[in-house]
């Protein structure tokens, strides 16, 4: 059974702060790690997919790293803006068929 | 290009009734997934279609849930009879069939909010 855990559960920051969250997953039978951004009343939007140990991806002020040996990924947001407020989901894929989601980190950015 | 669309957006039914949810994936996407998010909990995998075939339905909670994808295009998820614990948001996602499914970016629909009273 693959369990994906995210921390913290929620995070409150001020505009301009940089922040990061953690996603941990079992390192065995791992195929890919996905990060999604999910705004209330919308559908999750894919941010990154990473597969190799040491992968780093960047999109604007958001970046992510992957460590498959120890089973974790970090998502970083530099200079948080109010529009970054959302739930950030990570999901791990195993064997190609099943993608297991974590519970998400809810980010609140105050102007 | 149209995204993943789901119908209806909301459904309120009584316990014991039947409800059918529909998902239209992005055209050309052979992978289609159903997920469910119960209030306050994480999104849980229900099942995965590749074209019209069920690849993995291990996440289906019980035999009151039936998913179909006739012709490999749109999919339906039927709940019969519905129970109170079936309430939640049901998401559909689709992706292209490219080698290992795990790597493909999935596009989500807006979800169907199901309330069983």
GROMACS .gro file of C-alpha atoms in nm, chain A:
model
  111
    1UNK     CA    1   0.000   0.000   0.000
    2UNK     CA    2   0.136   0.337  -0.097
    3UNK     CA    3   0.082   0.621   0.149
    4UNK     CA    4   0.161   0.975   0.051
    5UNK     CA    5   0.191   1.226   0.333
    6UNK     CA    6   0.214   1.602   0.312
    7UNK     CA    7   0.319   1.856   0.570
    8UNK     CA    8   0.225   2.096   0.700
    9UNK     CA    9  -0.151   2.054   0.670
   10UNK     CA   10  -0.193   2.431   0.639
   11UNK     CA   11   0.032   2.731   0.626
   12UNK     CA   12  -0.034   3.104   0.672
   13UNK     CA   13   0.226   3.344   0.534
   14UNK     CA   14   0.255   3.711   0.452
   15UNK     CA   15   0.284   3.842   0.098
   16UNK     CA   16   0.649   3.834  -0.003
   17UNK     CA   17   0.744   3.544   0.224
   18UNK     CA   18   0.906   3.240   0.072
   19UNK     CA   19   0.773   2.905   0.180
   20UNK     CA   20   0.809   2.535   0.125
   21UNK     CA   21   0.613   2.217   0.186
   22UNK     CA   22   0.704   1.852   0.203
   23UNK     CA   23   0.564   1.543   0.038
   24UNK     CA   24   0.685   1.203   0.155
   25UNK     CA   25   0.620   0.869  -0.010
   26UNK     CA   26   0.753   0.513   0.010
   27UNK     CA   27   1.064   0.497  -0.206
   28UNK     CA   28   1.007   0.139  -0.323
   29UNK     CA   29   0.813   0.074  -0.644
   30UNK     CA   30   0.815   0.444  -0.721
   31UNK     CA   31   0.755   0.571  -1.074
   32UNK     CA   32   0.670   0.939  -1.065
   33UNK     CA   33   0.583   1.226  -0.835
   34UNK     CA   34   0.326   1.485  -0.936
   35UNK     CA   35   0.250   1.824  -0.783
   36UNK     CA   36  -0.089   1.987  -0.841
   37UNK     CA   37  -0.228   2.326  -0.748
   38UNK     CA   38  -0.593   2.324  -0.649
   39UNK     CA   39  -0.796   2.638  -0.601
   40UNK     CA   40  -1.132   2.619  -0.431
   41UNK     CA   41  -1.417   2.543  -0.672
   42UNK     CA   42  -1.176   2.458  -0.952
   43UNK     CA   43  -1.013   2.137  -1.064
   44UNK     CA   44  -0.655   2.046  -0.972
   45UNK     CA   45  -0.400   2.189  -1.213
   46UNK     CA   46  -0.079   2.004  -1.284
   47UNK     CA   47   0.239   2.187  -1.184
   48UNK     CA   48   0.519   1.933  -1.219
   49UNK     CA   49   0.588   1.568  -1.278
   50UNK     CA   50   0.926   1.433  -1.170
   51UNK     CA   51   1.069   1.087  -1.210
   52UNK     CA   52   1.444   1.082  -1.142
   53UNK     CA   53   1.630   1.121  -0.818
   54UNK     CA   54   1.765   1.473  -0.801
   55UNK     CA   55   1.510   1.613  -1.047
   56UNK     CA   56   1.441   1.981  -1.008
   57UNK     CA   57   1.160   2.162  -1.187
   58UNK     CA   58   1.072   2.530  -1.195
   59UNK     CA   59   0.771   2.730  -1.314
   60UNK     CA   60   0.792   3.100  -1.240
   61UNK     CA   61   0.827   3.147  -0.865
   62UNK     CA   62   0.743   2.783  -0.790
   63UNK     CA   63   1.001   2.508  -0.791
   64UNK     CA   64   1.020   2.147  -0.676
   65UNK     CA   65   1.287   1.891  -0.597
   66UNK     CA   66   1.276   1.513  -0.575
   67UNK     CA   67   1.467   1.263  -0.365
   68UNK     CA   68   1.356   0.913  -0.457
   69UNK     CA   69   1.610   0.737  -0.235
   70UNK     CA   70   1.472   0.884   0.084
   71UNK     CA   71   1.120   0.929  -0.050
   72UNK     CA   72   1.047   1.300  -0.035
   73UNK     CA   73   0.981   1.601  -0.253
   74UNK     CA   74   0.985   1.969  -0.162
   75UNK     CA   75   0.776   2.240  -0.324
   76UNK     CA   76   0.910   2.595  -0.289
   77UNK     CA   77   0.730   2.922  -0.352
   78UNK     CA   78   0.948   3.231  -0.366
   79UNK     CA   79   0.794   3.566  -0.277
   80UNK     CA   80   0.441   3.438  -0.210
   81UNK     CA   81   0.153   3.637  -0.354
   82UNK     CA   82  -0.215   3.630  -0.251
   83UNK     CA   83  -0.298   3.454  -0.577
   84UNK     CA   84  -0.076   3.165  -0.466
   85UNK     CA   85  -0.336   3.080  -0.203
   86UNK     CA   86  -0.453   2.730  -0.285
   87UNK     CA   87  -0.417   2.368  -0.182
   88UNK     CA   88  -0.101   2.205  -0.312
   89UNK     CA   89  -0.140   1.834  -0.371
   90UNK     CA   90   0.132   1.584  -0.433
   91UNK     CA   91   0.067   1.244  -0.580
   92UNK     CA   92   0.290   0.943  -0.631
   93UNK     CA   93   0.247   0.694  -0.910
   94UNK     CA   94   0.344   0.330  -0.886
   95UNK     CA   95   0.350   0.071  -1.158
   96UNK     CA   96   0.188   0.311  -1.401
   97UNK     CA   97  -0.168   0.244  -1.298
   98UNK     CA   98  -0.243   0.407  -0.971
   99UNK     CA   99  -0.173   0.761  -0.861
  100UNK     CA  100  -0.209   0.810  -0.487
  101UNK     CA  101  -0.272   1.160  -0.361
  102UNK     CA  102  -0.167   1.315  -0.035
  103UNK     CA  103  -0.412   1.519   0.171
  104UNK     CA  104  -0.262   1.846   0.051
  105UNK     CA  105  -0.110   2.155   0.208
  106UNK     CA  106  -0.347   2.448   0.228
  107UNK     CA  107  -0.158   2.776   0.172
  108UNK     CA  108  -0.302   3.111   0.276
  109UNK     CA  109  -0.112   3.421   0.165
  110UNK     CA  110  -0.215   3.742   0.334
  111UNK     CA  111  -0.167   4.073   0.152
   0.00000   0.00000   0.00000
